[in-house]
Amino acid sequence: MLFDCETFVSHLECSETGERYPADQVANLSKTGKPLLVRYDLDQLVVALTPDTLQSRLPEFWRYREFLPVRHKENIVRLGEVMTPLLNAGSLERQLGQREVVVKDEGRLPTGSFKARGLALAVSMAKELGITRMAMPTNGNAGAALAAYCSKAGIESYVFCPDDTPDMNIREIALMGAHTYTADGLINDCGRFVTAGIDQASWFDTSTLKEPYRIEGKKTMGLELAEQYNWELPDVILYPTGGGTGLIGMWKAFEELTAIGWLTGKLPRMVSVQASGCAPIVDAWERNLTQAEPWQNASTVAAGIRVPVAIGDFLILNAIRESNGFAIAVDDKDIIATQHDIAQQDGLLLCPEGAATAAALIQARERKLIDPDERVVLFNCAIGLKYPMPNDSQSMSLANPPAYAEIVNQSS
Ligand SMILES: *Cc1c(COP(=O)(O)O)cnc(C)c1O
């Protein structure tokens, strides 16, 4: 076979047993029911690519194509996968006396969230493998990204959301072309429905970590961060964790970059941030378990991390442990207060999940889990505009307005 993309993918591997599976075939989980990871011929990759070569490429994540599985350029589905900026959160640096706090703002990606990274890869690979119908459960952002990339690729999409998913997300998913259903359950309940329908509905199950390619898309966060930091990574990464694809994906990126010798320094400590109302990974971490127990009655304003069961739990816990990181839970009231403060002081509208990482940093400093001289990266995973916002405006009559002095003297 002749490939026109310079990819070095060699095979798929069971994340639990290491058993090999062929690449270039439709795949979901391994025989033991665990996620499959994409493996590459890194010895060849490092001969073909240097960090200097990257510099001449477009500022989008397809610049890392050698680390990605797509074989043919014609199958790449593009909606503008920009490199996301690193923005200083000066208010937190001052408040905490922290050496450096940077927000990686993923809200700039297509469909307004970093789910675009995973779904760009999953849908491009689906196109390459001839899949014509995809389905998933979602808390909102993944469904929107699936719908958008499938519409672009000419693939049918079916999306199932818990009925209390933010309204904006549900409308967006349907408008972007997915057959959209809201259901009376949580994301894992919707997931069971999708998996049970594979035979009768003939759709491809695109659930988090139940196919091998979304994680490769999320891996680009780690590649991008490494390049943006000139191959010397910061000390701590705080990541709002639902299914954990991003945390596992970044850790995979750092392993691959270490294997080819591009990263030589200490790797960052990976910190899994969850909401107190749904914290299965934090619970497992604190009890020193290797797998998490399902969380009962999950509830939080941070919809993207309301995930009671994560199939990759052992991989998340592994990355935390290997990186010398930790897991930490924050209350919704702290998420909302921190979102407000950062909006007003730094001009950044974080999503609740992103605000959770900032709230976690504050708590971690109090508990001395992070030192003041550590350089910290927070992940803002979606644009804040996709979520309900408080209305702090005041109304007035233009025919009978308040005095200007009254308006500008209000100190609140
Ligand atoms: C999906 C999502 C998360 C969680 O990401 P995972 O990699 O699945 O853990 C966090 N924040 C937002 C906004 C999301 O959409």
Coordinates of C-alpha atoms and ligand atoms in Angstrom, one line a residue:
M1 CA 0.0 0.0 0.0
L2 CA 1.2 3.5 -0.8
F3 CA 0.6 6.1 1.9
D4 CA 0.7 9.8 1.1
C5 CA 0.7 11.0 4.8
E6 CA 4.0 10.6 6.6
T7 CA 2.6 8.5 9.4
F8 CA 4.6 5.9 11.4
V9 CA 1.7 4.0 12.9
S10 CA 2.7 0.4 13.3
H11 CA -0.1 -1.4 15.3
L12 CA -2.7 -1.1 18.0
E13 CA -2.0 -2.4 21.5
C14 CA -4.2 -3.4 24.4
S15 CA -3.6 -1.0 27.2
E16 CA -4.0 -3.7 29.8
T17 CA -2.2 -6.8 28.4
G18 CA 0.0 -5.3 25.7
E19 CA -1.5 -7.7 23.1
R20 CA -1.0 -6.4 19.5
Y21 CA -3.8 -5.8 17.0
P22 CA -3.4 -4.7 13.4
A23 CA -3.8 -1.1 12.5
D24 CA -5.9 -0.1 9.5
Q25 CA -9.0 -2.1 10.6
V26 CA -12.1 -0.9 12.4
A27 CA -11.5 -1.4 16.1
N28 CA -13.2 -0.7 19.4
L29 CA -12.0 -2.3 22.7
S30 CA -9.4 -5.1 23.1
K31 CA -10.5 -8.7 23.8
T32 CA -10.2 -8.0 27.5
G33 CA -12.6 -5.0 27.1
K34 CA -9.9 -2.4 27.6
P35 CA -8.9 0.7 25.5
L36 CA -6.6 0.1 22.5
L37 CA -3.7 2.4 22.1
V38 CA -2.0 3.4 18.8
R39 CA 1.7 2.5 18.6
Y40 CA 4.2 4.0 16.2
D41 CA 7.6 3.1 14.8
L42 CA 9.4 5.8 16.8
D43 CA 12.8 4.8 15.5
Q44 CA 11.8 5.7 12.0
L45 CA 9.8 8.7 13.0
V46 CA 12.8 10.3 14.7
V47 CA 14.8 9.9 11.5
A48 CA 12.1 11.5 9.4
L49 CA 11.2 14.5 11.6
T50 CA 13.1 17.1 13.6
P51 CA 11.7 19.9 15.8
D52 CA 13.1 22.4 13.2
T53 CA 11.0 20.8 10.4
L54 CA 7.9 21.5 12.5
Q55 CA 8.6 25.2 12.6
S56 CA 7.9 25.7 8.9
R57 CA 4.4 24.1 9.1
L58 CA 1.0 25.6 9.5
P59 CA 0.0 26.5 13.1
E60 CA -2.5 23.7 13.4
F61 CA -2.3 20.3 15.1
W62 CA -2.0 18.4 11.8
R63 CA 1.6 19.7 11.9
Y64 CA 2.2 16.6 14.2
R65 CA 1.0 14.2 11.5
E66 CA 3.9 11.9 11.9
F67 CA 2.6 11.2 15.4
L68 CA -1.0 10.7 14.2
P69 CA -2.6 7.6 12.5
V70 CA -4.1 9.0 9.3
R71 CA -2.6 7.4 6.2
H72 CA -4.1 9.5 3.4
K73 CA -4.2 13.3 3.2
E74 CA -7.6 13.2 1.5
N75 CA -9.1 11.6 4.6
I76 CA -8.1 14.5 6.9
V77 CA -11.3 16.3 8.0
R78 CA -10.4 19.9 8.7
L79 CA -12.5 22.6 10.4
G80 CA -9.5 24.9 11.5
E81 CA -7.7 23.0 14.2
V82 CA -5.6 25.9 15.5
M83 CA -2.8 25.8 18.0
T84 CA -4.4 27.2 21.2
P85 CA -2.8 30.1 23.0
L86 CA -1.1 30.1 26.4
L87 CA -2.4 33.0 28.5
N88 CA -1.1 34.3 31.7
A89 CA -3.5 34.2 34.7
G90 CA -1.8 37.1 36.5
S91 CA -4.5 37.4 39.2
L92 CA -3.7 33.9 40.4
E93 CA 0.1 34.5 40.3
R94 CA -0.4 37.6 42.5
Q95 CA -3.0 36.1 44.8
L96 CA -0.9 32.9 45.5
G97 CA 2.6 34.3 44.9
Q98 CA 2.9 31.6 42.3
R99 CA 5.9 31.7 40.0
E100 CA 3.9 31.1 36.8
V101 CA 0.2 30.3 36.1
V102 CA -0.7 29.8 32.5
V103 CA -4.1 28.9 31.0
K104 CA -4.1 26.8 27.8
D105 CA -7.2 28.1 26.2
E106 CA -8.8 25.3 24.3
G107 CA -12.0 27.2 23.7
R108 CA -10.5 28.5 20.5
L109 CA -10.9 25.2 18.7
P110 CA -13.7 24.3 16.3
T111 CA -17.0 23.8 18.1
G112 CA -15.6 25.8 21.0
S113 CA -14.0 22.9 22.9
F114 CA -11.0 20.6 22.9
K115 CA -13.3 17.7 22.0
A116 CA -12.6 18.8 18.5
R117 CA -9.1 17.4 18.8
G118 CA -10.3 13.9 19.6
L119 CA -13.2 13.9 17.2
A120 CA -11.1 15.4 14.3
L121 CA -9.0 12.2 14.6
A122 CA -11.8 9.8 15.2
V123 CA -13.8 11.0 12.2
S124 CA -10.8 11.3 9.9
M125 CA -10.0 7.7 10.8
A126 CA -13.6 6.6 10.4
K127 CA -13.5 8.1 6.9
E128 CA -10.3 6.3 6.1
L129 CA -11.7 3.0 7.3
G130 CA -15.0 3.4 5.5
I131 CA -17.3 3.9 8.5
T132 CA -20.6 5.6 7.5
R133 CA -22.5 6.0 10.8
M134 CA -21.2 7.0 14.2
A135 CA -22.9 7.2 17.6
M136 CA -21.9 8.4 21.1
P137 CA -23.2 9.4 24.5
T138 CA -22.1 12.9 25.5
N139 CA -22.4 15.6 28.1
G140 CA -22.4 18.1 25.3
N141 CA -19.1 19.1 23.8
A142 CA -18.1 15.8 22.4
G143 CA -21.5 15.4 20.6
A144 CA -21.1 18.9 19.1
A145 CA -17.6 18.0 17.8
L146 CA -18.8 14.6 16.4
A147 CA -21.8 16.3 14.7
A148 CA -19.6 18.9 13.1
Y149 CA -16.8 16.6 11.8
C150 CA -19.3 14.0 10.6
S151 CA -21.3 16.6 8.7
K152 CA -18.1 17.8 7.0
A153 CA -17.1 14.2 6.2
G154 CA -20.5 13.1 5.0
I155 CA -20.9 10.6 7.8
E156 CA -24.2 10.1 9.7
S157 CA -24.1 10.9 13.4
Y158 CA -26.3 9.9 16.4
V159 CA -25.9 11.6 19.7
F160 CA -27.4 10.8 23.1
C161 CA -27.3 13.3 25.9
P162 CA -28.4 13.3 29.6
D163 CA -31.6 15.5 29.5
D164 CA -29.9 18.0 31.8
T165 CA -27.0 18.7 29.4
P166 CA -26.6 22.4 29.0
D167 CA -29.3 23.6 26.5
M168 CA -26.8 25.4 24.3
N169 CA -25.0 22.1 23.7
I170 CA -28.1 20.2 22.8
R171 CA -29.2 22.8 20.3
E172 CA -25.7 23.0 18.8
I173 CA -25.5 19.3 18.3
A174 CA -28.8 19.1 16.5
L175 CA -28.0 22.2 14.4
M176 CA -24.7 20.7 13.4
G177 CA -26.4 17.8 11.9
A178 CA -26.5 14.9 14.4
H179 CA -29.7 12.9 15.1
T180 CA -29.9 14.2 18.7
Y181 CA -31.7 12.6 21.6
T182 CA -31.9 13.7 25.3
A183 CA -32.5 10.8 27.7
D184 CA -33.4 10.4 31.4
G185 CA -30.0 9.1 32.6
L186 CA -26.4 10.0 32.9
I187 CA -23.6 9.7 30.3
N188 CA -22.8 6.1 31.2
D189 CA -26.5 5.1 30.9
C190 CA -26.6 6.7 27.4
G191 CA -23.3 4.9 26.7
R192 CA -24.8 1.5 27.5
F193 CA -27.7 2.3 25.1
V194 CA -25.2 3.2 22.3
T195 CA -23.1 0.0 22.9
A196 CA -26.2 -2.2 23.0
G197 CA -27.4 -0.8 19.7
I198 CA -24.3 -1.6 17.6
D199 CA -25.8 -4.7 15.9
Q200 CA -29.3 -3.3 15.3
A201 CA -28.4 0.2 14.4
S202 CA -25.2 -0.6 12.6
W203 CA -23.4 2.4 14.0
F204 CA -19.8 2.7 15.2
D205 CA -19.5 3.3 18.9
T206 CA -17.4 6.5 19.3
S207 CA -17.7 6.6 23.1
T208 CA -14.6 7.9 25.0
L209 CA -11.8 5.4 24.9
K210 CA -14.0 2.8 23.2
E211 CA -12.2 3.5 19.9
P212 CA -8.4 4.1 19.6
Y213 CA -8.3 7.5 17.8
R214 CA -9.9 10.2 20.0
I215 CA -7.0 9.7 22.4
E216 CA -4.5 10.4 19.6
G217 CA -6.3 13.7 18.9
K218 CA -6.1 14.6 22.5
K219 CA -2.4 13.6 22.5
T220 CA -1.8 16.7 20.4
M221 CA -2.4 18.8 23.5
G222 CA 0.8 17.3 24.9
L223 CA 2.8 17.7 21.7
E224 CA 1.6 21.3 21.3
L225 CA 2.4 22.2 24.9
A226 CA 5.9 20.7 24.6
E227 CA 6.6 22.6 21.4
Q228 CA 5.2 25.9 22.9
Y229 CA 7.4 25.4 25.9
N230 CA 10.4 24.8 23.6
W231 CA 10.6 21.1 24.7
E232 CA 11.1 22.0 28.4
L233 CA 7.7 21.3 30.0
P234 CA 6.3 23.2 33.0
D235 CA 6.2 21.6 36.4
V236 CA 2.5 20.9 37.0
I237 CA -0.5 20.4 34.7
L238 CA -4.0 20.6 36.2
Y239 CA -6.6 18.8 34.0
P240 CA -10.3 18.6 34.5
T241 CA -11.0 14.9 34.3
G242 CA -14.1 13.2 33.0
G243 CA -13.3 10.2 30.9
G244 CA -9.6 11.2 31.2
T245 CA -8.8 11.0 27.5
G246 CA -6.8 14.3 27.6
L247 CA -4.8 13.3 30.7
I248 CA -4.0 9.9 29.3
G249 CA -3.3 11.4 25.8
M250 CA -0.9 14.0 27.1
W251 CA 1.0 11.5 29.2
K252 CA 1.3 9.3 26.0
A253 CA 2.6 12.3 24.1
F254 CA 5.3 12.9 26.8
E255 CA 6.3 9.2 26.7
E256 CA 6.6 9.3 22.9
L257 CA 8.6 12.5 23.0
T258 CA 10.8 11.1 25.7
A259 CA 11.4 7.9 23.7
I260 CA 12.6 9.9 20.7
G261 CA 14.8 12.1 22.9
W262 CA 13.0 15.4 22.3
L263 CA 12.1 15.8 25.9
T264 CA 15.1 15.5 28.3
G265 CA 14.0 17.3 31.5
K266 CA 11.6 16.3 34.2
L267 CA 8.1 15.5 33.1
P268 CA 5.2 17.6 34.5
R269 CA 3.2 16.3 37.5
M270 CA -0.2 15.4 36.2
V271 CA -3.1 16.5 38.4
S272 CA -6.6 15.2 37.9
V273 CA -9.2 17.8 38.9
Q274 CA -12.8 16.7 39.5
A275 CA -15.9 18.2 41.1
S276 CA -16.8 17.1 44.6
G277 CA -20.2 16.0 43.3
C278 CA -18.6 13.5 40.9
A279 CA -15.1 12.5 42.0
P280 CA -14.5 8.8 41.3
I281 CA -10.8 9.3 40.4
V282 CA -10.1 11.4 43.4
D283 CA -11.8 8.8 45.6
A284 CA -9.7 6.0 44.0
W285 CA -6.5 8.1 44.3
E286 CA -7.1 8.8 48.0
R287 CA -7.8 5.2 48.8
N288 CA -4.8 4.1 46.8
L289 CA -6.9 1.9 44.4
T290 CA -5.8 1.0 40.9
Q291 CA -9.3 1.3 39.5
A292 CA -12.2 3.6 40.4
E293 CA -15.6 2.7 41.8
P294 CA -18.7 4.0 40.0
W295 CA -19.8 7.4 41.6
Q296 CA -23.4 7.5 42.8
N297 CA -25.8 10.5 42.2
A298 CA -23.2 12.4 40.2
S299 CA -24.0 16.1 40.1
T300 CA -21.9 19.3 39.2
V301 CA -22.2 22.5 37.2
A302 CA -19.1 21.3 35.3
A303 CA -21.0 19.1 32.9
G304 CA -17.9 18.0 31.0
I305 CA -16.5 16.2 34.0
R306 CA -19.8 14.7 35.2
V307 CA -18.6 11.2 34.4
P308 CA -19.4 8.6 37.1
V309 CA -17.5 5.7 35.4
A310 CA -14.3 6.0 33.3
I311 CA -13.2 3.0 31.3
G312 CA -9.7 4.3 31.3
D313 CA -9.6 4.8 35.1
F314 CA -6.5 2.6 35.5
L315 CA -4.7 4.6 32.9
I316 CA -5.6 7.9 34.5
L317 CA -4.4 6.7 37.9
N318 CA -1.3 5.3 36.4
A319 CA -0.3 8.6 34.8
I320 CA -0.9 10.5 38.0
R321 CA 1.2 8.0 39.9
E322 CA 4.1 7.8 37.4
S323 CA 4.2 11.6 37.1
N324 CA 4.2 12.1 40.9
G325 CA 0.9 14.0 40.6
F326 CA -2.3 13.8 42.6
A327 CA -6.1 14.0 42.3
I328 CA -8.2 16.7 43.9
A329 CA -11.9 17.6 44.1
V330 CA -13.4 21.1 44.2
D331 CA -16.9 22.3 45.2
D332 CA -19.2 23.9 42.7
K333 CA -19.4 27.1 44.7
D334 CA -15.6 27.4 44.5
I335 CA -15.8 26.7 40.7
I336 CA -18.3 29.5 40.2
A337 CA -16.5 32.0 42.5
T338 CA -13.2 31.3 40.7
Q339 CA -14.8 31.7 37.2
H340 CA -16.1 35.0 38.3
D341 CA -12.8 36.3 39.7
I342 CA -10.8 35.3 36.7
A343 CA -13.3 36.8 34.3
Q344 CA -13.1 40.1 36.2
Q345 CA -9.4 40.2 36.8
D346 CA -7.8 38.5 33.8
G347 CA -10.4 39.0 31.1
L348 CA -10.7 35.3 30.6
L349 CA -14.1 33.6 30.4
L350 CA -13.3 30.1 31.6
C351 CA -15.8 27.2 31.3
P352 CA -16.8 25.7 34.6
E353 CA -14.4 22.8 34.0
G354 CA -11.5 25.2 33.4
A355 CA -12.5 27.2 36.4
A356 CA -12.3 24.0 38.4
T357 CA -8.6 23.7 37.6
A358 CA -8.0 27.2 38.9
A359 CA -10.0 26.5 42.1
A360 CA -8.0 23.3 42.5
L361 CA -4.7 25.3 42.3
I362 CA -5.9 27.5 45.1
Q363 CA -6.8 24.5 47.2
A364 CA -3.6 22.7 46.4
R365 CA -1.6 25.6 47.5
E366 CA -3.4 25.7 50.8
R367 CA -2.8 22.0 51.3
K368 CA 0.8 22.4 50.2
L369 CA 0.4 20.0 47.3
I370 CA 2.0 22.5 44.9
D371 CA 5.0 24.8 45.7
P372 CA 5.0 28.5 44.9
D373 CA 8.0 28.1 42.7
E374 CA 6.4 25.6 40.4
R375 CA 5.3 26.6 36.9
V376 CA 1.6 25.7 36.5
V377 CA -0.6 25.1 33.4
L378 CA -4.4 25.1 33.8
F379 CA -6.5 23.6 31.0
N380 CA -9.6 25.6 29.9
C381 CA -11.2 23.0 27.8
A382 CA -14.1 25.0 26.3
I383 CA -15.4 28.4 25.6
G384 CA -17.3 29.8 28.6
L385 CA -20.0 31.1 26.3
K386 CA -21.5 27.6 25.9
Y387 CA -22.7 27.6 29.5
P388 CA -25.4 29.4 31.5
M389 CA -24.1 32.6 32.9
P390 CA -25.4 34.8 35.7
N391 CA -27.2 38.0 34.7
D392 CA -25.6 40.8 36.7
S393 CA -26.9 43.6 34.6
Q394 CA -29.3 46.3 35.6
S395 CA -32.1 47.6 33.5
M396 CA -33.0 51.3 33.0
S397 CA -35.3 53.5 31.1
L398 CA -33.8 55.7 28.4
A399 CA -36.8 58.0 28.7
N400 CA -36.3 58.4 32.4
P401 CA -32.7 57.3 33.1
P402 CA -30.8 57.4 36.4
A403 CA -28.3 60.3 36.8
Y404 CA -24.9 59.6 35.3
A405 CA -23.3 60.3 38.7
E406 CA -25.5 57.5 40.1
I407 CA -24.3 55.1 37.4
V408 CA -20.5 55.8 37.6
N409 CA -20.4 56.1 41.4
Q410 CA -21.8 52.6 42.0
S411 CA -19.0 50.8 43.6
S412 CA -20.3 47.3 43.3
Ligands
LIG1 C1 -15.0 16.4 28.0 C2 -14.6 17.6 28.8 C3 -13.8 17.5 29.9 C4 -13.2 16.1 30.3 O1 -12.3 15.7 29.3 P1 -11.7 14.2 29.3 O2 -10.5 14.2 28.6 O3 -12.8 13.3 28.7 O4 -11.5 13.8 30.8 C5 -13.4 18.6 30.6 N1 -13.9 19.8 30.2 C6 -14.8 20.0 29.2 C7 -15.3 21.3 28.9 C8 -15.2 18.9 28.4 O5 -16.0 19.0 27.4

